PDB file of C-alpha atoms and ligand atoms in Angstrom:
ATOM      1  CA  MET A 119      -0.069  -0.093  -0.427  1.00 64.00           C
ATOM      2  CA  LYS A 120       1.133   3.450  -0.726  1.00 66.00           C
ATOM      3  CA  ARG A 121       2.736   5.069   2.144  1.00 68.00           C
ATOM      4  CA  LEU A 122       0.298   8.347   2.888  1.00 75.00           C
ATOM      5  CA  GLU A 123       1.141  11.458   4.687  1.00 78.00           C
ATOM      6  CA  THR A 124      -0.182  11.734   8.368  1.00 87.00           C
ATOM      7  CA  ASP A 125      -3.058  13.919   7.662  1.00 89.00           C
ATOM      8  CA  GLU A 126      -3.892  12.530   4.384  1.00 92.00           C
ATOM      9  CA  LEU A 127      -3.708   9.172   6.037  1.00 94.00           C
ATOM     10  CA  TRP A 128      -5.666  10.372   8.849  1.00 95.00           C
ATOM     11  CA  SER A 129      -8.611  11.426   6.324  1.00 95.00           C
ATOM     12  CA  ALA A 130      -8.283   7.920   4.207  1.00 95.00           C
ATOM     13  CA  VAL A 131      -8.795   5.965   7.572  1.00 95.00           C
ATOM     14  CA  ASP A 132     -11.899   8.550   8.337  1.00 96.00           C
ATOM     15  CA  ASP A 133     -13.292   7.868   4.534  1.00 96.00           C
ATOM     16  CA  TYR A 134     -12.590   3.884   5.165  1.00 97.00           C
ATOM     17  CA  ILE A 135     -14.698   3.914   8.618  1.00 97.00           C
ATOM     18  CA  SER A 136     -17.423   6.393   7.080  1.00 96.00           C
ATOM     19  CA  ASP A 137     -17.703   3.960   4.240  1.00 96.00           C
ATOM     20  CA  CYS A 138     -17.716   0.973   6.057  1.00 97.00           C
ATOM     21  CA  LEU A 139     -20.248   2.487   9.222  1.00 98.00           C
ATOM     22  CA  VAL A 140     -21.602   5.491   8.448  1.00 97.00           C
ATOM     23  CA  ALA A 141     -23.894   5.729   5.200  1.00 92.00           C
ATOM     24  CA  SER A 142     -24.574   9.010   4.164  1.00 88.00           C
ATOM     25  CA  ASP A 143     -27.721  10.197   2.360  1.00 95.00           C
ATOM     26  CA  ALA A 144     -29.577  13.080   0.255  1.00 98.00           C
ATOM     27  CA  ALA A 145     -29.843  15.307   3.256  1.00 98.00           C
ATOM     28  CA  LEU A 146     -26.451  15.348   4.820  1.00 98.00           C
ATOM     29  CA  ASP A 147     -24.864  15.488   1.485  1.00 98.00           C
ATOM     30  CA  ALA A 148     -27.028  18.429   0.672  1.00 98.00           C
ATOM     31  CA  ALA A 149     -26.206  19.709   4.224  1.00 98.00           C
ATOM     32  CA  LEU A 150     -22.461  20.067   3.009  1.00 98.00           C
ATOM     33  CA  LYS A 151     -22.934  20.929  -0.383  1.00 98.00           C
ATOM     34  CA  ALA A 152     -25.262  24.351   0.726  1.00 98.00           C
ATOM     35  CA  SER A 153     -22.955  24.738   3.618  1.00 98.00           C
ATOM     36  CA  GLU A 154     -19.621  24.950   1.266  1.00 98.00           C
ATOM     37  CA  ALA A 155     -21.432  27.008  -1.657  1.00 98.00           C
ATOM     38  CA  ALA A 156     -23.138  29.678   1.114  1.00 98.00           C
ATOM     39  CA  GLY A 157     -19.114  30.028   1.775  1.00 98.00           C
ATOM     40  CA  LEU A 158     -19.276  28.805   5.652  1.00 98.00           C
ATOM     41  CA  PRO A 159     -16.293  27.547   6.956  1.00 97.00           C
ATOM     42  CA  ALA A 160     -15.623  23.629   6.559  1.00 96.00           C
ATOM     43  CA  ILE A 161     -15.444  23.100  10.411  1.00 97.00           C
ATOM     44  CA  ASN A 162     -18.660  20.592  10.493  1.00 97.00           C
ATOM     45  CA  VAL A 163     -18.187  17.474  12.563  1.00 97.00           C
ATOM     46  CA  ALA A 164     -16.647  14.526  10.029  1.00 97.00           C
ATOM     47  CA  PRO A 165     -19.884  12.375   9.278  1.00 97.00           C
ATOM     48  CA  ASN A 166     -17.985   9.431  11.359  1.00 97.00           C
ATOM     49  CA  GLN A 167     -18.134  12.418  14.370  1.00 97.00           C
ATOM     50  CA  GLY A 168     -21.819  12.980  13.390  1.00 98.00           C
ATOM     51  CA  LYS A 169     -22.824   9.479  13.688  1.00 98.00           C
ATOM     52  CA  LEU A 170     -21.319   9.271  17.251  1.00 98.00           C
ATOM     53  CA  LEU A 171     -23.371  12.173  18.308  1.00 98.00           C
ATOM     54  CA  MET A 172     -26.297  10.616  16.999  1.00 98.00           C
ATOM     55  CA  LEU A 173     -25.789   7.329  18.903  1.00 98.00           C
ATOM     56  CA  LEU A 174     -25.116   9.312  22.076  1.00 98.00           C
ATOM     57  CA  ALA A 175     -28.356  10.596  21.347  1.00 98.00           C
ATOM     58  CA  ARG A 176     -29.978   7.213  20.764  1.00 98.00           C
ATOM     59  CA  ALA A 177     -28.213   5.460  23.725  1.00 97.00           C
ATOM     60  CA  THR A 178     -29.427   7.936  26.374  1.00 96.00           C
ATOM     61  CA  ALA A 179     -32.919   8.277  25.176  1.00 97.00           C
ATOM     62  CA  ALA A 180     -32.390  11.872  24.407  1.00 98.00           C
ATOM     63  CA  ARG A 181     -35.923  13.550  24.455  1.00 98.00           C
ATOM     64  CA  ARG A 182     -34.333  16.844  24.617  1.00 98.00           C
ATOM     65  CA  ILE A 183     -30.934  18.199  23.148  1.00 98.00           C
ATOM     66  CA  LEU A 184     -29.441  21.474  22.962  1.00 99.00           C
ATOM     67  CA  GLU A 185     -26.747  22.180  20.516  1.00 99.00           C
ATOM     68  CA  ILE A 186     -24.783  25.402  20.988  1.00 99.00           C
ATOM     69  CA  GLY A 187     -22.800  26.488  17.479  1.00 98.00           C
ATOM     70  CA  THR A 188     -24.844  25.160  14.420  1.00 98.00           C
ATOM     71  CA  LEU A 189     -23.057  26.266  11.643  1.00 98.00           C
ATOM     72  CA  GLY A 190     -24.754  24.836   8.683  1.00 98.00           C
ATOM     73  CA  GLY A 191     -26.887  22.186  10.856  1.00 98.00           C
ATOM     74  CA  TYR A 192     -24.601  19.219   9.753  1.00 98.00           C
ATOM     75  CA  SER A 193     -24.647  18.077  13.661  1.00 98.00           C
ATOM     76  CA  THR A 194     -27.643  19.550  13.662  1.00 99.00           C
ATOM     77  CA  ILE A 195     -29.261  16.955  11.432  1.00 98.00           C
ATOM     78  CA  TRP A 196     -27.048  14.082  13.276  1.00 98.00           C
ATOM     79  CA  LEU A 197     -28.524  14.565  16.795  1.00 98.00           C
ATOM     80  CA  ALA A 198     -31.573  15.272  16.007  1.00 98.00           C
ATOM     81  CA  ARG A 199     -31.921  11.644  13.841  1.00 98.00           C
ATOM     82  CA  GLY A 200     -30.868  10.642  17.463  1.00 98.00           C
ATOM     83  CA  LEU A 201     -33.876  12.090  19.247  1.00 98.00           C
ATOM     84  CA  ALA A 202     -36.565   9.727  20.709  1.00 97.00           C
ATOM     85  CA  PRO A 203     -39.827  10.010  19.297  1.00 95.00           C
ATOM     86  CA  GLU A 204     -41.644  13.299  20.034  1.00 95.00           C
ATOM     87  CA  GLY A 205     -37.967  14.542  21.206  1.00 98.00           C
ATOM     88  CA  ARG A 206     -37.295  18.165  20.411  1.00 98.00           C
ATOM     89  CA  LEU A 207     -33.925  19.473  19.633  1.00 98.00           C
ATOM     90  CA  ILE A 208     -33.132  23.637  20.391  1.00 98.00           C
ATOM     91  CA  THR A 209     -29.957  24.800  18.913  1.00 99.00           C
ATOM     92  CA  ILE A 210     -28.429  28.196  19.015  1.00 99.00           C
ATOM     93  CA  GLU A 211     -26.534  29.956  16.082  1.00 98.00           C
ATOM     94  CA  ALA A 212     -25.166  33.396  16.977  1.00 98.00           C
ATOM     95  CA  ASN A 213     -24.630  33.942  12.690  1.00 98.00           C
ATOM     96  CA  PRO A 214     -27.487  34.944  11.153  1.00 98.00           C
ATOM     97  CA  ASP A 215     -26.317  33.951   7.524  1.00 98.00           C
ATOM     98  CA  TYR A 216     -25.179  30.592   9.175  1.00 98.00           C
ATOM     99  CA  ALA A 217     -28.255  30.144  10.797  1.00 98.00           C
ATOM    100  CA  ALA A 218     -30.181  30.848   7.065  1.00 98.00           C
ATOM    101  CA  VAL A 219     -28.130  28.262   5.881  1.00 98.00           C
ATOM    102  CA  ALA A 220     -28.820  25.630   8.666  1.00 98.00           C
ATOM    103  CA  ARG A 221     -32.875  26.576   8.326  1.00 98.00           C
ATOM    104  CA  VAL A 222     -32.817  25.355   4.941  1.00 98.00           C
ATOM    105  CA  ASN A 223     -30.622  22.310   5.704  1.00 98.00           C
ATOM    106  CA  ILE A 224     -32.625  21.242   8.512  1.00 98.00           C
ATOM    107  CA  ALA A 225     -36.214  21.529   6.696  1.00 98.00           C
ATOM    108  CA  ARG A 226     -34.573  19.426   4.074  1.00 98.00           C
ATOM    109  CA  ALA A 227     -33.487  16.914   6.095  1.00 98.00           C
ATOM    110  CA  GLY A 228     -37.399  16.716   7.444  1.00 98.00           C
ATOM    111  CA  LEU A 229     -36.747  17.914  10.843  1.00 98.00           C
ATOM    112  CA  GLY A 230     -38.039  20.897  11.038  1.00 98.00           C
ATOM    113  CA  GLY A 231     -40.947  19.850  13.409  1.00 98.00           C
ATOM    114  CA  GLN A 232     -38.660  18.585  15.918  1.00 98.00           C
ATOM    115  CA  VAL A 233     -35.825  21.437  15.616  1.00 98.00           C
ATOM    116  CA  GLU A 234     -36.066  24.876  17.081  1.00 98.00           C
ATOM    117  CA  LEU A 235     -32.701  26.979  15.853  1.00 98.00           C
ATOM    118  CA  LEU A 236     -32.523  30.371  18.112  1.00 98.00           C
ATOM    119  CA  VAL A 237     -30.359  33.100  16.160  1.00 98.00           C
ATOM    120  CA  GLY A 238     -28.724  35.006  18.605  1.00 98.00           C
ATOM    121  CA  ARG A 239     -25.497  35.307  21.175  1.00 98.00           C
ATOM    122  CA  ALA A 240     -25.819  31.783  23.309  1.00 98.00           C
ATOM    123  CA  GLN A 241     -24.756  33.877  26.157  1.00 98.00           C
ATOM    124  CA  ASP A 242     -27.815  36.088  25.995  1.00 98.00           C
ATOM    125  CA  LEU A 243     -29.921  32.990  25.166  1.00 98.00           C
ATOM    126  CA  LEU A 244     -29.158  30.511  27.395  1.00 98.00           C
ATOM    127  CA  PRO A 245     -30.611  31.793  30.425  1.00 97.00           C
ATOM    128  CA  GLY A 246     -34.096  31.771  28.707  1.00 98.00           C
ATOM    129  CA  LEU A 247     -34.091  27.941  28.579  1.00 98.00           C
ATOM    130  CA  ALA A 248     -34.495  27.038  31.989  1.00 94.00           C
ATOM    131  CA  ALA A 249     -38.056  26.213  31.183  1.00 95.00           C
ATOM    132  CA  GLU A 250     -37.244  24.426  27.884  1.00 96.00           C
ATOM    133  CA  GLY A 251     -34.827  21.754  30.204  1.00 90.00           C
ATOM    134  CA  PRO A 252     -33.732  19.899  31.595  1.00 98.00           C
ATOM    135  CA  PHE A 253     -31.649  18.847  28.542  1.00 98.00           C
ATOM    136  CA  ASP A 254     -30.720  14.994  28.222  1.00 98.00           C
ATOM    137  CA  LEU A 255     -28.025  15.688  25.732  1.00 98.00           C
ATOM    138  CA  VAL A 256     -25.934  19.073  25.118  1.00 99.00           C
ATOM    139  CA  PHE A 257     -23.341  19.729  22.272  1.00 99.00           C
ATOM    140  CA  ILE A 258     -21.050  22.578  22.718  1.00 99.00           C
ATOM    141  CA  ASP A 259     -19.660  23.258  19.493  1.00 98.00           C
ATOM    142  CA  ALA A 260     -19.365  27.107  18.970  1.00 98.00           C
ATOM    143  CA  ASP A 261     -16.644  29.903  19.864  1.00 98.00           C
ATOM    144  CA  LYS A 262     -14.208  28.582  21.830  1.00 98.00           C
ATOM    145  CA  PRO A 263     -13.730  31.751  24.025  1.00 98.00           C
ATOM    146  CA  GLY A 264     -17.262  31.271  25.385  1.00 98.00           C
ATOM    147  CA  THR A 265     -16.914  27.274  26.005  1.00 98.00           C
ATOM    148  CA  PRO A 266     -16.523  27.943  29.974  1.00 98.00           C
ATOM    149  CA  GLY A 267     -19.685  29.591  29.820  1.00 98.00           C
ATOM    150  CA  TYR A 268     -21.343  27.619  28.040  1.00 98.00           C
ATOM    151  CA  PHE A 269     -20.581  24.504  30.040  1.00 98.00           C
ATOM    152  CA  GLN A 270     -21.307  26.112  33.071  1.00 98.00           C
ATOM    153  CA  TRP A 271     -24.982  27.138  31.560  1.00 98.00           C
ATOM    154  CA  ALA A 272     -24.795  23.131  30.231  1.00 98.00           C
ATOM    155  CA  VAL A 273     -24.918  21.761  33.623  1.00 98.00           C
ATOM    156  CA  LYS A 274     -27.492  24.226  34.966  1.00 98.00           C
ATOM    157  CA  LEU A 275     -29.747  23.299  32.206  1.00 98.00           C
ATOM    158  CA  SER A 276     -29.252  19.053  32.870  1.00 98.00           C
ATOM    159  CA  ARG A 277     -30.271  16.316  35.114  1.00 98.00           C
ATOM    160  CA  ARG A 278     -28.483  13.638  36.537  1.00 98.00           C
ATOM    161  CA  GLY A 279     -27.561  11.682  33.639  1.00 98.00           C
ATOM    162  CA  SER A 280     -27.305  14.281  31.081  1.00 98.00           C
ATOM    163  CA  LEU A 281     -24.286  14.136  29.004  1.00 98.00           C
ATOM    164  CA  ILE A 282     -22.708  16.898  27.924  1.00 98.00           C
ATOM    165  CA  VAL A 283     -20.095  16.565  24.428  1.00 99.00           C
ATOM    166  CA  VAL A 284     -17.744  19.643  23.890  1.00 98.00           C
ATOM    167  CA  ASP A 285     -15.839  19.837  20.744  1.00 98.00           C
ATOM    168  CA  ASN A 286     -12.170  21.000  19.859  1.00 98.00           C
ATOM    169  CA  VAL A 287     -10.692  20.547  22.931  1.00 98.00           C
ATOM    170  CA  VAL A 288      -7.386  19.732  21.924  1.00 98.00           C
ATOM    171  CA  ARG A 289      -6.630  21.862  18.995  1.00 96.00           C
ATOM    172  CA  GLU A 290      -3.588  20.474  17.526  1.00 95.00           C
ATOM    173  CA  GLY A 291      -2.316  20.283  20.797  1.00 96.00           C
ATOM    174  CA  ALA A 292      -2.416  24.102  21.502  1.00 97.00           C
ATOM    175  CA  VAL A 293      -4.321  23.411  24.828  1.00 98.00           C
ATOM    176  CA  LEU A 294      -1.085  22.066  26.825  1.00 98.00           C
ATOM    177  CA  ASP A 295       0.028  25.713  26.237  1.00 97.00           C
ATOM    178  CA  PRO A 296      -0.752  28.159  29.106  1.00 97.00           C
ATOM    179  CA  ASP A 297      -0.385  31.062  26.893  1.00 97.00           C
ATOM    180  CA  GLY A 298      -2.061  30.235  24.057  1.00 97.00           C
ATOM    181  CA  ASP A 299      -4.467  31.890  22.269  1.00 98.00           C
ATOM    182  CA  ALA A 300      -8.189  33.050  23.163  1.00 98.00           C
ATOM    183  CA  ASN A 301      -9.334  29.618  22.151  1.00 98.00           C
ATOM    184  CA  VAL A 302      -6.794  27.759  23.696  1.00 98.00           C
ATOM    185  CA  GLN A 303      -7.623  29.271  26.890  1.00 98.00           C
ATOM    186  CA  GLY A 304     -11.226  29.149  26.318  1.00 98.00           C
ATOM    187  CA  MET A 305     -10.410  25.550  26.449  1.00 98.00           C
ATOM    188  CA  ARG A 306      -7.909  25.460  29.015  1.00 98.00           C
ATOM    189  CA  ARG A 307     -10.266  27.121  31.342  1.00 98.00           C
ATOM    190  CA  PHE A 308     -13.427  24.850  30.284  1.00 98.00           C
ATOM    191  CA  PHE A 309     -10.728  21.850  31.725  1.00 98.00           C
ATOM    192  CA  GLU A 310     -10.212  23.459  34.984  1.00 98.00           C
ATOM    193  CA  LEU A 311     -13.735  24.005  35.537  1.00 98.00           C
ATOM    194  CA  ALA A 312     -14.877  20.385  34.395  1.00 98.00           C
ATOM    195  CA  ALA A 313     -12.286  19.166  36.846  1.00 98.00           C
ATOM    196  CA  ALA A 314     -13.275  21.407  39.474  1.00 98.00           C
ATOM    197  CA  ASP A 315     -17.071  20.387  38.993  1.00 98.00           C
ATOM    198  CA  PRO A 316     -18.171  17.498  41.982  1.00 98.00           C
ATOM    199  CA  ARG A 317     -21.355  17.513  39.114  1.00 98.00           C
ATOM    200  CA  VAL A 318     -20.080  16.263  36.539  1.00 98.00           C
ATOM    201  CA  SER A 319     -17.496  13.459  35.620  1.00 98.00           C
ATOM    202  CA  GLY A 320     -16.088  13.532  32.399  1.00 98.00           C
ATOM    203  CA  THR A 321     -13.154  12.693  29.783  1.00 98.00           C
ATOM    204  CA  ALA A 322     -11.819  13.787  26.510  1.00 98.00           C
ATOM    205  CA  LEU A 323     -10.524  11.820  23.643  1.00 98.00           C
ATOM    206  CA  GLN A 324      -7.963  12.837  20.963  1.00 97.00           C
ATOM    207  CA  THR A 325      -9.317  12.902  17.268  1.00 96.00           C
ATOM    208  CA  VAL A 326      -7.553  12.790  14.039  1.00 95.00           C
ATOM    209  CA  GLY A 327      -9.308  12.365  10.513  1.00 94.00           C
ATOM    210  CA  ALA A 328     -10.555  14.544   8.074  1.00 90.00           C
ATOM    211  CA  LYS A 329     -10.947  17.701  10.494  1.00 91.00           C
ATOM    212  CA  GLY A 330      -7.190  17.367  11.680  1.00 93.00           C
ATOM    213  CA  HIS A 331      -6.009  16.805  14.549  1.00 95.00           C
ATOM    214  CA  ASP A 332      -8.548  17.698  17.955  1.00 97.00           C
ATOM    215  CA  GLY A 333     -10.562  16.518  20.663  1.00 98.00           C
ATOM    216  CA  LEU A 334     -13.747  15.689  21.836  1.00 98.00           C
ATOM    217  CA  ALA A 335     -14.557  15.820  25.860  1.00 98.00           C
ATOM    218  CA  ILE A 336     -17.686  13.916  26.926  1.00 98.00           C
ATOM    219  CA  LEU A 337     -18.991  14.733  30.485  1.00 98.00           C
ATOM    220  CA  LEU A 338     -21.704  13.133  32.491  1.00 98.00           C
ATOM    221  CA  VAL A 339     -24.084  14.544  34.857  1.00 98.00           C
ATOM    222  CA  THR A 340     -23.421  12.912  38.269  1.00 98.00           C
ATOM    223  CA  THR A 341     -25.795  14.500  40.488  1.00 96.00           C
ATOM    224  CA  GLU A 342     -28.772  16.767  40.825  1.00 92.00           C
ATOM    225  CA  PRO A 343     -27.344  20.261  39.383  1.00 90.00           C
TER     226      PRO A 343
HETATM  227  C1  DHB B 633     -13.066  25.964  14.663  1.00 90.87           C
HETATM  228  C2  DHB B 633     -14.050  25.706  15.074  1.00 90.87           C
HETATM  229  C3  DHB B 633     -14.868  24.409  15.368  1.00 90.87           C
HETATM  230  O1  DHB B 633     -16.221  24.180  16.205  1.00 90.87           O
HETATM  231  C4  DHB B 633     -14.183  23.406  14.681  1.00 90.87           C
HETATM  232  O2  DHB B 633     -14.696  21.813  14.714  1.00 90.87           O
HETATM  233  C5  DHB B 633     -12.971  23.405  13.774  1.00 90.87           C
HETATM  234  C6  DHB B 633     -12.694  24.853  13.984  1.00 90.87           C
HETATM  235  C7  DHB B 633     -12.211  27.319  14.505  1.00 90.87           C
HETATM  236  O3  DHB B 633     -12.994  28.229  14.723  1.00 90.87           O
HETATM  237  O4  DHB B 633     -11.329  27.152  14.035  1.00 90.87           O
HETATM  238 MG1   MG B 634     -16.074  21.791  16.397  1.00 90.87          MG
END
């Protein structure tokens, strides 16, 4: 077999995994295509990560899901497909242009009835969501400096047994740098808060793949917040 450069190899393995286990379909393909056509950054989760989100939703029999950071709605579609019957997902997007693309993508996937897309800054909208919770699953994938605050809200809006998933916690290893940029500081502060919070038990996994070297944190809320 031809030897591939590291990042090519990661992508090739992602493709292999997705070819084996992650069926794509017209709605997911169209969501990515429309996102690209609209000039959204290609920072959506990879297909195998999307399916992980769906499986976590299913495994937790999630009836209420909160997503912070919709982008074009690709991860939203995966998460919403994991909802229990009659389940609902709320997703928050600060950028109205991204939200417009996401709205079409979500509707095209037939999920407009289960998904509520809120347009605005998460820090402004989260305090108003108490009556919509508790959420069974929260996926945080928005601006990285905001992550510590979103994590604190996620715990508040959870119940014992909820799962909180945080994307981009490794940043090509930059998370190790105490003097890193604002994104890195956001992730380091998130780790600090998670470590000190007696209401959650968490871990994180480094990921490599089509999206480079990054990581996902998964935290279980273990006591009633
Ligand atoms: C960025 C954001 C993401 O959510 C991601 O998965 C990858 C990169 C970014 O802002 O650079
Ligand atoms: Mg991300």
